[in-house]
Coordinates of C-alpha atoms in Angstrom, one line a residue:
Chain M
X1 CA 0.0 0.0 0.0
X2 CA 1.3 3.4 -0.9
X3 CA -0.2 6.8 0.0
X4 CA 0.8 9.8 -1.9
X5 CA -0.5 13.0 -0.4
X6 CA -1.1 15.6 -3.1
X7 CA -2.5 18.3 -0.8
X8 CA -3.3 18.5 2.9
X9 CA -4.0 22.1 3.8
X10 CA -7.3 23.5 4.7
X11 CA -9.5 26.2 3.1
X12 CA -7.9 27.5 -0.1
X13 CA -5.1 26.7 -2.5
X14 CA -2.1 28.9 -2.0
X15 CA 1.2 29.5 -3.7
X16 CA 3.0 26.6 -1.9
X17 CA 0.1 24.6 -0.4
X18 CA -2.7 22.6 -1.8
X19 CA -6.2 21.7 -0.6
X20 CA -7.0 18.1 0.1
X21 CA -6.3 15.3 -2.3
X22 CA -4.6 11.9 -1.9
X23 CA -3.7 8.9 -4.1
X24 CA -3.9 5.5 -2.5
X25 CA -2.3 2.6 -4.3
X26 CA -3.7 -0.7 -3.0
X27 CA -3.7 -4.1 -4.8
X28 CA -3.3 -2.5 -8.2
X29 CA -6.0 0.1 -7.7
X30 CA -5.2 3.8 -7.8
X31 CA -7.8 5.4 -5.7
X32 CA -8.1 9.2 -5.6
X33 CA -9.4 10.6 -2.4
X34 CA -10.9 14.1 -2.5
X35 CA -10.0 16.5 -5.3
X36 CA -9.5 20.2 -4.3
X37 CA -8.7 22.9 -6.9
X38 CA -5.4 22.2 -8.7
X39 CA -5.5 18.4 -8.0
X40 CA -4.9 17.7 -11.7
X41 CA -1.7 19.7 -11.6
X42 CA -0.6 17.9 -8.4
X43 CA -1.3 14.6 -10.1
X44 CA 1.1 15.6 -12.9
X45 CA 3.7 16.9 -10.5
X46 CA 3.6 13.6 -8.6
X47 CA 3.7 11.6 -11.9
X48 CA 0.4 9.7 -11.2
X49 CA -0.9 8.1 -14.4
X50 CA -4.3 9.7 -15.1
X51 CA -5.7 6.6 -16.8
X52 CA -5.1 4.4 -13.8
X53 CA -7.5 6.4 -11.7
X54 CA -10.8 4.6 -12.0
X55 CA -12.4 5.4 -8.6
X56 CA -12.6 8.8 -6.9
X57 CA -13.9 9.2 -3.4
X58 CA -15.1 12.6 -2.3
X59 CA -15.6 13.1 1.5
X60 CA -17.9 16.1 1.4
X61 CA -19.0 19.1 -0.8
X62 CA -16.8 21.8 0.7
X63 CA -14.9 23.5 -2.1
X64 CA -11.4 22.6 -0.8
X65 CA -12.4 18.9 -1.2
X66 CA -14.0 18.9 -4.7
X67 CA -13.5 22.1 -6.7
X68 CA -10.8 20.3 -8.8
X69 CA -13.1 17.4 -9.8
X70 CA -14.9 19.0 -12.7
X71 CA -11.6 20.1 -14.3
X72 CA -10.2 16.6 -13.9
X73 CA -13.2 15.0 -15.5
X74 CA -12.9 17.4 -18.4
X75 CA -9.2 16.8 -18.7
X76 CA -9.7 13.0 -18.8
X77 CA -11.8 13.6 -21.9
X78 CA -9.3 15.9 -23.5
X79 CA -6.7 13.2 -22.9
X80 CA -8.8 10.7 -24.8
X81 CA -9.7 8.5 -21.8
X82 CA -12.0 5.6 -22.6
X83 CA -12.0 3.7 -19.3
X84 CA -14.9 3.9 -16.9
X85 CA -14.7 6.3 -14.0
X86 CA -16.6 5.8 -10.8
X87 CA -17.2 8.7 -8.4
X88 CA -18.4 8.1 -4.8
X89 CA -19.6 11.3 -3.3
X90 CA -22.4 12.9 -1.3
X91 CA -25.6 13.4 -3.2
X92 CA -25.6 16.7 -5.2
X93 CA -22.2 16.3 -6.8
X94 CA -23.7 14.7 -9.9
X95 CA -26.0 17.7 -10.4
X96 CA -23.1 20.1 -10.2
X97 CA -20.9 18.2 -12.6
X98 CA -23.8 17.6 -15.0
X99 CA -24.9 21.2 -15.0
X100 CA -21.3 22.4 -15.8
X101 CA -21.0 19.9 -18.6
X102 CA -24.3 21.0 -20.0
X103 CA -23.4 24.7 -19.9
X104 CA -20.1 24.1 -21.7
X105 CA -21.8 21.8 -24.2
X106 CA -19.4 19.1 -23.1
X107 CA -19.5 15.4 -22.5
X108 CA -17.3 12.5 -21.6
X109 CA -15.9 9.9 -24.1
X110 CA -15.9 7.4 -21.2
X111 CA -18.6 6.1 -18.9
X112 CA -18.9 8.2 -15.8
X113 CA -20.8 6.6 -12.9
X114 CA -21.9 8.6 -9.9
X115 CA -22.4 6.7 -6.7
X116 CA -24.2 9.2 -4.6
X117 CA -23.9 8.7 -0.8
X118 CA -26.7 9.6 1.6
X119 CA -26.4 7.0 4.4
X120 CA -25.5 8.1 7.9
X121 CA -24.3 4.6 8.8
X122 CA -21.1 3.0 7.7
X123 CA -21.6 1.1 4.4
X124 CA -19.4 -0.8 1.9
X125 CA -19.4 1.3 -1.2
X126 CA -16.7 -0.7 -3.2
X127 CA -15.7 -4.3 -3.2
X128 CA -13.7 -6.6 -5.4
X129 CA -11.9 -9.9 -4.8
X130 CA -9.1 -8.2 -2.8
X131 CA -10.3 -4.9 -1.4
X132 CA -13.2 -3.3 0.2
X133 CA -14.0 0.4 0.8
X134 CA -16.4 1.5 3.4
X135 CA -17.6 4.8 4.6
X136 CA -16.8 6.3 8.0
X137 CA -19.6 8.7 8.9
X138 CA -17.9 11.9 10.2
X139 CA -19.2 14.9 12.2
X140 CA -18.8 18.0 10.1
X141 CA -20.9 21.1 9.1
X142 CA -22.2 19.3 6.0
X143 CA -22.8 15.6 5.3
X144 CA -19.3 14.0 5.3
X145 CA -17.8 10.6 5.1
X146 CA -14.3 9.3 5.7
X147 CA -13.2 6.2 3.9
X148 CA -11.8 2.9 5.2
X149 CA -9.7 1.0 2.6
X150 CA -9.1 -2.6 3.6
X151 CA -7.4 -5.5 1.9
X152 CA -9.3 -8.8 2.2
X153 CA -7.6 -11.6 4.0
X154 CA -5.4 -13.4 1.5
X155 CA -4.6 -17.1 1.1
X156 CA -2.6 -19.2 3.6
X157 CA 1.0 -19.7 2.6
X158 CA 2.6 -23.1 2.1
X159 CA 5.3 -24.2 4.6
X160 CA 7.2 -25.9 1.7
X161 CA 9.5 -27.9 4.0
X162 CA 6.5 -29.4 5.9
X163 CA 4.5 -29.9 2.7
X164 CA 7.4 -31.9 1.0
X165 CA 8.0 -33.9 4.2
X166 CA 4.3 -34.8 4.3
X167 CA 4.4 -36.1 0.7
X168 CA 1.4 -34.1 -0.4
X169 CA 0.6 -34.2 -4.2
X170 CA 1.0 -30.8 -6.0
X171 CA -2.6 -30.9 -7.0
X172 CA -3.6 -30.3 -3.4
X173 CA -1.6 -27.1 -2.9
X174 CA -4.5 -24.9 -4.0
X175 CA -6.8 -26.5 -1.4
X176 CA -4.1 -26.0 1.3
X177 CA -3.8 -22.3 0.5
X178 CA -7.6 -22.1 0.9
X179 CA -7.3 -23.6 4.4
X180 CA -8.5 -27.2 3.8
X181 CA -7.0 -30.3 5.4
X182 CA -5.9 -32.8 2.7
X183 CA -4.9 -36.5 2.4
X184 CA -1.4 -37.3 1.4
X185 CA -0.1 -40.0 -1.0
X186 CA 0.0 -42.6 1.8
X187 CA -3.7 -41.9 2.7
X188 CA -2.9 -40.0 5.9
X189 CA -5.0 -36.9 6.8
X190 CA -2.8 -33.8 7.0
X191 CA -4.1 -31.0 9.1
X192 CA -3.9 -27.7 7.3
X193 CA -2.1 -25.7 10.0
X194 CA 0.6 -28.3 10.2
X195 CA 1.8 -27.4 6.7
X196 CA 0.8 -23.8 6.1
X197 CA 1.4 -20.4 7.6
X198 CA -1.3 -17.9 8.1
X199 CA -1.8 -15.3 5.4
X200 CA -0.2 -11.9 5.6
X201 CA -2.2 -9.6 7.9
X202 CA -4.4 -7.6 5.5
X203 CA -3.5 -3.9 5.4
X204 CA -5.9 -1.1 6.0
X205 CA -6.0 2.7 5.7
X206 CA -8.5 5.1 7.1
X207 CA -9.0 8.6 5.8
X208 CA -10.9 10.9 8.2
X209 CA -11.3 14.5 7.0
X210 CA -13.1 16.8 7.9
X211 CA -14.5 16.1 11.3
X212 CA -15.0 17.2 14.8
X213 CA -13.7 15.0 17.6
X214 CA -15.9 12.0 17.2
X215 CA -15.4 8.8 19.2
X216 CA -18.2 7.1 17.3
X217 CA -15.7 6.3 14.5
X218 CA -13.3 4.4 16.8
X219 CA -15.0 0.9 16.3
X220 CA -14.9 1.4 12.6
X221 CA -11.3 2.2 12.4
X222 CA -10.2 -0.2 15.1
X223 CA -6.6 -1.3 14.6
X224 CA -6.1 0.1 11.1
X225 CA -2.5 0.2 10.0
X226 CA -2.6 3.8 9.1
X227 CA -5.1 6.6 10.1
X228 CA -5.1 10.0 8.4
X229 CA -7.0 12.2 10.7
X230 CA -7.5 15.9 10.2
X231 CA -5.9 18.3 12.7
X232 CA -7.0 21.7 11.4
X233 CA -6.1 23.3 14.7
X234 CA -3.8 23.1 17.8
X235 CA -5.3 22.8 21.2
X236 CA -4.7 26.5 21.8
X237 CA -7.4 27.1 19.2
X238 CA -9.8 24.4 20.5
X239 CA -12.5 27.1 20.7
X240 CA -12.3 27.5 16.9
X241 CA -12.3 23.8 16.3
X242 CA -15.6 23.1 18.1
X243 CA -17.9 25.4 16.2
X244 CA -16.3 24.8 12.8
X245 CA -16.5 21.0 13.5
X246 CA -12.8 20.4 13.0
X247 CA -10.3 18.6 15.3
X248 CA -7.1 19.6 17.1
X249 CA -3.9 17.5 16.8
X250 CA -4.5 16.3 20.4
X251 CA -8.0 15.1 19.5
X252 CA -6.7 13.3 16.4
X253 CA -4.1 11.5 18.6
X254 CA -6.8 10.6 21.1
X255 CA -8.9 8.9 18.4
X256 CA -5.7 7.1 17.1
X257 CA -5.0 5.9 20.6
X258 CA -8.5 4.7 21.3
X259 CA -8.6 2.8 18.0
X260 CA -5.1 1.4 18.6
X261 CA -4.0 2.2 15.1
X262 CA -0.5 1.5 13.8
X263 CA 0.4 5.0 12.7
X264 CA -1.3 8.4 12.6
X265 CA -0.8 10.9 9.8
X266 CA -1.9 14.5 10.5
X267 CA -3.2 17.0 7.9
X268 CA -5.7 19.6 6.9
X269 CA -3.7 22.2 8.7
X270 CA -5.0 25.7 9.0
X271 CA -2.7 28.0 7.2
X272 CA -2.4 30.2 10.3
X273 CA 0.4 28.0 11.6
X274 CA 3.8 28.3 10.1
X275 CA 5.5 25.4 12.0
X276 CA 4.0 22.0 11.5
X277 CA 6.2 20.3 14.0
X278 CA 4.1 21.7 16.8
X279 CA 1.2 19.5 15.5
X280 CA 3.4 16.5 15.8
X281 CA 4.6 17.4 19.3
X282 CA 1.1 18.0 20.5
X283 CA -0.2 14.7 19.1
X284 CA 2.7 12.8 20.6
X285 CA 1.7 13.8 24.1
X286 CA -1.1 11.2 23.5
X287 CA 0.0 8.8 20.8
X288 CA 3.6 8.0 19.8
X289 CA 3.7 7.0 16.2
X290 CA 2.7 10.3 14.5
X291 CA 3.8 11.5 11.1
X292 CA 3.2 14.9 9.5
X293 CA 1.3 14.7 6.2
X294 CA 2.6 17.2 3.6
X295 CA 2.0 17.9 0.0
X296 CA 4.0 15.5 -2.2
X297 CA 4.8 13.2 0.7
X298 CA 4.7 9.4 0.1
X299 CA 4.0 6.9 2.8
X300 CA 4.5 3.2 2.1
X301 CA 3.2 0.5 4.4
Chain P
X1 CA -3.0 50.7 -18.5
X2 CA -1.3 47.5 -17.4
X3 CA -2.1 44.0 -18.5
X4 CA -0.9 41.1 -16.4
X5 CA -1.4 37.7 -18.1
X6 CA -1.9 35.1 -15.4
X7 CA -2.6 32.2 -17.8
X8 CA -2.8 31.9 -21.6
X9 CA -2.7 28.3 -22.5
X10 CA -5.7 26.3 -23.9
X11 CA -7.6 23.3 -22.5
X12 CA -6.1 22.3 -19.2
X13 CA -3.9 23.5 -16.4
X14 CA -0.5 21.8 -16.4
X15 CA 2.6 21.8 -14.3
X16 CA 4.1 24.9 -15.9
X17 CA 1.2 26.4 -17.9
X18 CA -2.1 27.9 -16.8
X19 CA -5.5 28.3 -18.4
X20 CA -6.9 31.7 -19.4
X21 CA -7.0 34.6 -16.8
X22 CA -5.8 38.2 -17.1
X23 CA -5.8 41.2 -14.9
X24 CA -6.3 44.6 -16.5
X25 CA -5.4 47.7 -14.6
X26 CA -7.2 50.7 -16.1
X27 CA -8.0 54.0 -14.3
X28 CA -7.8 52.5 -10.8
X29 CA -9.9 49.5 -11.7
X30 CA -8.5 46.0 -11.4
X31 CA -10.5 44.0 -13.9
X32 CA -10.2 40.2 -13.9
X33 CA -10.8 38.6 -17.3
X34 CA -11.6 34.9 -17.3
X35 CA -10.8 32.7 -14.4
X36 CA -9.5 29.2 -15.3
X37 CA -8.7 26.6 -12.6
X38 CA -5.8 27.8 -10.4
X39 CA -6.4 31.5 -11.1
X40 CA -6.4 32.4 -7.3
X41 CA -2.9 30.9 -7.0
X42 CA -1.8 32.9 -10.1
X43 CA -3.2 36.0 -8.5
X44 CA -1.1 35.3 -5.4
X45 CA 2.0 34.6 -7.4
X46 CA 1.5 37.8 -9.3
X47 CA 0.9 39.8 -6.1
X48 CA -2.5 41.1 -7.2
X49 CA -4.5 42.4 -4.2
X50 CA -7.7 40.3 -4.0
X51 CA -9.7 43.0 -2.5
X52 CA -9.1 45.4 -5.4
X53 CA -10.9 43.0 -7.8
X54 CA -14.5 44.3 -8.0
X55 CA -15.4 43.2 -11.6
X56 CA -14.8 39.9 -13.2
X57 CA -15.5 39.3 -16.9
X58 CA -16.1 35.7 -18.1
X59 CA -15.9 35.2 -21.9
X60 CA -17.6 31.8 -22.1
X61 CA -18.5 28.7 -20.1
X62 CA -15.8 26.3 -21.2
X63 CA -13.9 25.0 -18.2
X64 CA -10.5 26.5 -19.0
X65 CA -12.1 30.0 -18.7
X66 CA -14.2 29.7 -15.5
X67 CA -13.4 26.6 -13.4
X68 CA -11.4 28.8 -11.0
X69 CA -14.2 31.2 -10.3
X70 CA -16.1 29.3 -7.7
X71 CA -13.0 28.8 -5.7
X72 CA -12.0 32.5 -5.9
X73 CA -15.5 33.5 -4.8
X74 CA -15.2 31.2 -1.8
X75 CA -11.7 32.4 -1.0
X76 CA -12.9 36.0 -1.0
X77 CA -15.2 35.0 1.8
X78 CA -12.6 33.2 3.8
X79 CA -10.4 36.3 3.5
X80 CA -13.2 38.4 5.0
X81 CA -14.0 40.4 1.9
X82 CA -16.9 42.9 2.4
X83 CA -16.7 44.9 -0.9
X84 CA -19.2 44.2 -3.7
X85 CA -18.2 41.8 -6.5
X86 CA -19.7 42.0 -10.0
X87 CA -19.5 39.2 -12.4
X88 CA -20.3 39.6 -16.1
X89 CA -20.7 36.2 -17.7
X90 CA -23.0 34.2 -20.0
X91 CA -26.3 33.1 -18.6
X92 CA -25.9 29.9 -16.6
X93 CA -22.9 30.8 -14.5
X94 CA -25.1 32.2 -11.7
X95 CA -26.9 28.8 -11.5
X96 CA -23.6 26.9 -11.3
X97 CA -22.1 29.1 -8.6
X98 CA -25.3 29.2 -6.6
X99 CA -25.8 25.5 -6.7
X100 CA -22.2 24.8 -5.4
X101 CA -22.7 27.3 -2.6
X102 CA -26.0 25.7 -1.7
X103 CA -24.4 22.2 -1.6
X104 CA -21.6 23.4 0.6
X105 CA -23.9 25.3 2.8
X106 CA -21.9 28.3 2.0
X107 CA -22.5 32.0 1.4
X108 CA -20.7 35.3 0.8
X109 CA -20.1 38.0 3.3
X110 CA -20.1 40.5 0.5
X111 CA -22.7 41.4 -2.2
X112 CA -22.3 39.2 -5.2
X113 CA -23.9 40.6 -8.4
X114 CA -24.3 38.5 -11.5
X115 CA -24.7 40.3 -14.8
X116 CA -25.8 37.5 -17.1
X117 CA -25.1 38.1 -20.8
X118 CA -27.3 36.8 -23.6
X119 CA -27.1 39.5 -26.3
X120 CA -25.5 38.5 -29.6
X121 CA -24.8 42.2 -30.4
X122 CA -22.1 44.3 -28.9
X123 CA -23.4 46.1 -25.8
X124 CA -21.9 48.3 -23.1
X125 CA -21.9 46.2 -19.9
X126 CA -19.9 48.5 -17.6
X127 CA -19.6 52.3 -17.5
X128 CA -18.3 54.9 -15.1
X129 CA -16.9 58.4 -15.5
X130 CA -13.7 57.2 -17.0
X131 CA -14.1 53.8 -18.5
X132 CA -16.5 51.7 -20.6
X133 CA -16.5 48.0 -21.1
X134 CA -18.4 46.5 -24.1
X135 CA -18.8 43.0 -25.4
X136 CA -17.3 41.7 -28.6
X137 CA -19.5 38.9 -29.9
X138 CA -17.2 36.1 -30.9
X139 CA -17.7 32.9 -33.0
X140 CA -17.1 29.9 -30.8
X141 CA -18.7 26.5 -30.1
X142 CA -20.7 28.0 -27.2
X143 CA -22.0 31.6 -26.6
X144 CA -18.8 33.7 -26.2
X145 CA -17.9 37.3 -25.8
X146 CA -14.7 39.1 -26.0
X147 CA -14.4 42.4 -24.1
X148 CA -13.4 45.9 -25.2
X149 CA -12.1 48.1 -22.4
X150 CA -11.9 51.8 -23.3
X151 CA -10.9 54.9 -21.5
X152 CA -13.3 57.8 -22.1
X153 CA -11.8 61.0 -23.5
X154 CA -10.2 62.9 -20.7
X155 CA -10.1 66.7 -20.1
X156 CA -8.0 69.1 -22.2
X157 CA -4.7 70.0 -20.7
X158 CA -3.7 73.6 -19.9
X159 CA -0.9 75.1 -21.9
X160 CA 0.4 77.0 -18.7
X161 CA 2.6 79.4 -20.6
X162 CA -0.2 80.5 -22.8
X163 CA -2.7 80.6 -19.9
X164 CA -0.4 82.9 -17.9
X165 CA 0.4 85.1 -20.8
X166 CA -3.4 85.5 -21.4
X167 CA -4.0 86.6 -17.8
X168 CA -6.8 84.1 -17.2
X169 CA -8.1 83.9 -13.7
X170 CA -7.5 80.6 -11.9
X171 CA -11.2 80.1 -11.4
X172 CA -11.6 79.6 -15.2
X173 CA -9.1 76.7 -15.4
X174 CA -11.8 74.1 -14.9
X175 CA -13.8 75.5 -17.8
X176 CA -10.7 75.6 -20.0
X177 CA -10.1 71.9 -19.3
X178 CA -13.7 71.2 -20.2
X179 CA -13.1 72.8 -23.6
X180 CA -14.9 76.2 -23.1
X181 CA -13.7 79.6 -24.3
X182 CA -13.3 82.1 -21.4
X183 CA -12.9 85.8 -20.9
X184 CA -9.7 87.0 -19.3
X185 CA -9.2 89.7 -16.7
X186 CA -9.0 92.4 -19.4
X187 CA -12.4 91.3 -20.8
X188 CA -11.0 89.7 -23.9
X189 CA -12.4 86.4 -25.2
X190 CA -9.8 83.7 -25.2
X191 CA -10.4 80.8 -27.6
X192 CA -9.9 77.5 -25.8
X193 CA -7.6 75.9 -28.3
X194 CA -5.2 78.9 -28.0
X195 CA -4.4 78.0 -24.4
X196 CA -5.0 74.2 -24.1
X197 CA -3.6 71.0 -25.5
X198 CA -5.9 68.2 -26.6
X199 CA -6.5 65.4 -24.0
X200 CA -4.3 62.3 -24.1
X201 CA -5.7 59.8 -26.6
X202 CA -7.9 57.5 -24.6
X203 CA -6.4 54.0 -24.4
X204 CA -8.2 50.8 -25.3
X205 CA -7.7 47.1 -24.9
X206 CA -9.6 44.3 -26.7
X207 CA -9.7 40.7 -25.4
X208 CA -10.8 38.2 -28.0
X209 CA -10.7 34.6 -26.8
X210 CA -11.9 32.0 -27.9
X211 CA -13.0 32.6 -31.5
X212 CA -12.8 31.3 -35.0
X213 CA -11.5 33.8 -37.6
X214 CA -14.3 36.4 -37.5
X215 CA -14.1 39.6 -39.5
X216 CA -17.3 40.8 -38.0
X217 CA -15.3 42.0 -34.9
X218 CA -13.1 44.3 -37.0
X219 CA -15.3 47.4 -36.7
X220 CA -15.7 46.9 -33.0
X221 CA -12.0 46.7 -32.3
X222 CA -11.0 49.3 -34.9
X223 CA -7.8 51.1 -33.9
X224 CA -7.6 49.7 -30.4
X225 CA -4.1 50.2 -28.8
X226 CA -3.7 46.5 -27.9
X227 CA -5.6 43.5 -29.1
X228 CA -5.2 40.1 -27.4
X229 CA -6.4 37.6 -29.9
X230 CA -6.3 33.9 -29.4
X231 CA -4.1 31.8 -31.7
X232 CA -4.7 28.2 -30.5
X233 CA -3.1 26.8 -33.7
X234 CA -0.5 27.5 -36.3
X235 CA -1.6 27.5 -40.0
X236 CA -0.2 24.0 -40.4
X237 CA -3.2 22.9 -38.2
X238 CA -5.8 25.2 -39.8
X239 CA -7.9 22.1 -40.4
X240 CA -8.2 21.7 -36.6
X241 CA -8.9 25.4 -36.0
X242 CA -12.0 25.5 -38.2
X243 CA -14.2 22.8 -36.6
X244 CA -13.1 23.7 -33.1
X245 CA -13.8 27.3 -33.8
X246 CA -10.4 28.5 -32.9
X247 CA -7.9 30.8 -34.8
X248 CA -4.4 30.4 -36.2
X249 CA -1.6 32.9 -35.5
X250 CA -1.9 34.1 -39.1
X251 CA -5.7 34.7 -38.7
X252 CA -5.2 36.6 -35.5
X253 CA -2.7 38.8 -37.3
X254 CA -5.1 39.3 -40.2
X255 CA -7.7 40.6 -37.8
X256 CA -5.1 42.9 -36.2
X257 CA -4.2 44.3 -39.6
X258 CA -7.7 44.9 -40.7
X259 CA -8.6 46.6 -37.4
X260 CA -5.3 48.6 -37.6
X261 CA -4.6 48.0 -34.0
X262 CA -1.5 49.3 -32.3
X263 CA -0.2 45.9 -31.0
X264 CA -1.2 42.3 -31.1
X265 CA -0.7 39.9 -28.2
X266 CA -1.1 36.2 -29.0
X267 CA -2.2 33.5 -26.6
X268 CA -4.5 30.5 -25.9
X269 CA -1.8 28.3 -27.4
X270 CA -2.5 24.6 -27.8
X271 CA 0.0 22.7 -25.7
X272 CA 1.0 20.6 -28.7
X273 CA 3.5 23.3 -29.6
X274 CA 6.8 23.5 -27.7
X275 CA 8.2 26.6 -29.3
X276 CA 6.0 29.8 -29.1
X277 CA 8.3 31.8 -31.3
X278 CA 6.8 30.1 -34.4
X279 CA 3.5 31.8 -33.5
X280 CA 5.1 35.2 -33.6
X281 CA 7.0 34.5 -36.8
X282 CA 3.8 33.3 -38.5
X283 CA 1.8 36.3 -37.3
X284 CA 4.5 38.7 -38.4
X285 CA 4.2 37.6 -42.0
X286 CA 0.9 39.6 -41.9
X287 CA 1.2 42.2 -39.1
X288 CA 4.4 43.6 -37.6
X289 CA 3.9 44.6 -34.0
X290 CA 3.3 41.1 -32.4
X291 CA 4.0 40.1 -28.8
X292 CA 3.8 36.7 -27.3
X293 CA 1.5 36.4 -24.3
X294 CA 2.8 34.2 -21.6
X295 CA 1.9 33.3 -18.0
X296 CA 3.2 36.0 -15.6
X297 CA 4.0 38.5 -18.4
X298 CA 3.1 42.2 -17.9
X299 CA 2.4 44.6 -20.7
X300 CA 2.2 48.3 -19.9
X301 CA 0.7 50.7 -22.5

């Protein structure tokens, strides 16, 4: 799994900072998460192949999370795209995009599918053989979802020494990987766990932006490997965080701790702060494994 | 008059090129012309004071000319703007902006006035004591206007030597500037043109993008000081220019020559060309005073 942060600053694009957008590489998927103004340029700068993006997840309809989408959709057409594009977003986005395309007498050469979200409970919105994506209902000023990206549990791995010592025919290897017991050439039943190792632990990533401090998400993101949680403010501005329904770095860390996540990445910083290290220091008073998100940064896990 | 080109490339924003947006400074106005994605960042890079922009002119509703507007409107609010903003644009833009603000549960702290354009004839859309702005109907795939910015004729200038030699009382100076004859202290009638110089020639700037070759605009832009005319293509791709309703550099120059303009600025280049000088060379086979527009370039006239 590879996370490429294209932008992680709040409110507006600026000369050296970009609004929210991330690219998550997971099991051959390239998922785009949020799409603030200028995301298509950030995709170019970060050398992400446009054609490999087939699924875009939009958390909510504040401009700094979706104003770049209509331009990206339009650029996909200009680049001659013909592969399907799926967009998962709060209800209303389809109307905005469609209206703009109608006014510009424009269209797409490719199939564009809108999956409009309205549920206030967590739901699976994408699933294939290896990956699921489910919503994380957040608490913000407008209807907002985070997204939980999870690998499915893979096959068991053969313990080749044990397999060979047990004289199991090659034609049973598939069944062993699937967890079944098998009978060897001598007719003896071989228990599966005697000759296999458990599968790799499936990896998971949770994206939570924008949200007030919200313990209700803890069970959903329990033990994820990596949590991106917004920290628009520091505790010194907690009085601004509450009414705007944003979080402080300390609150983000508290959620990370309660959910026992592997690593916390911070982001969605207010541009009032010039030194990001203070966010990290504040979060680390609660939870140790904290990384600072920043535009162009790549996390592999 | 000062023209700051923020972006002048066609189709999409890219790592090093920006879609159409220009700032025209004329008689203390800061007019923004078109507003492609990323314009607010270009405004910052070019150190244009956001609060001084009170009038925005949008030529047409193709994305590369207006996708940056909703973000700019939203940023104006975040920056605490309270001065009025007027937007002159084809009918439909108000609906798009309003819908996006509704969906994001957003608003403006300032008065936002939409002046929706539908006329296919040239019309004056802004006028004050010193400046007029009128539309230049263009020939493009959707309803499109260029804009003609014109200073009004100013006051005559006093020839101070002649004024003093004619013993004219100071209280008559205002009348002299307004073109009236006056009577001096000795009771003699002094003809206005004996003691004044004509006013400075009013300056004018015409913005014409996007458009097919269209001689119908020549009378409207007759003798303007500076013409910005799109040249998406070179003559070698004239077959692409016709169906997409764009112009070649040579066609832009032909319009400039017929209208006897002072200077031609080219722009809206297709990104298929790596060397812009070829545009200039092609245009100069028809019209001599050609400049290449480019992002960040400033023209003073």
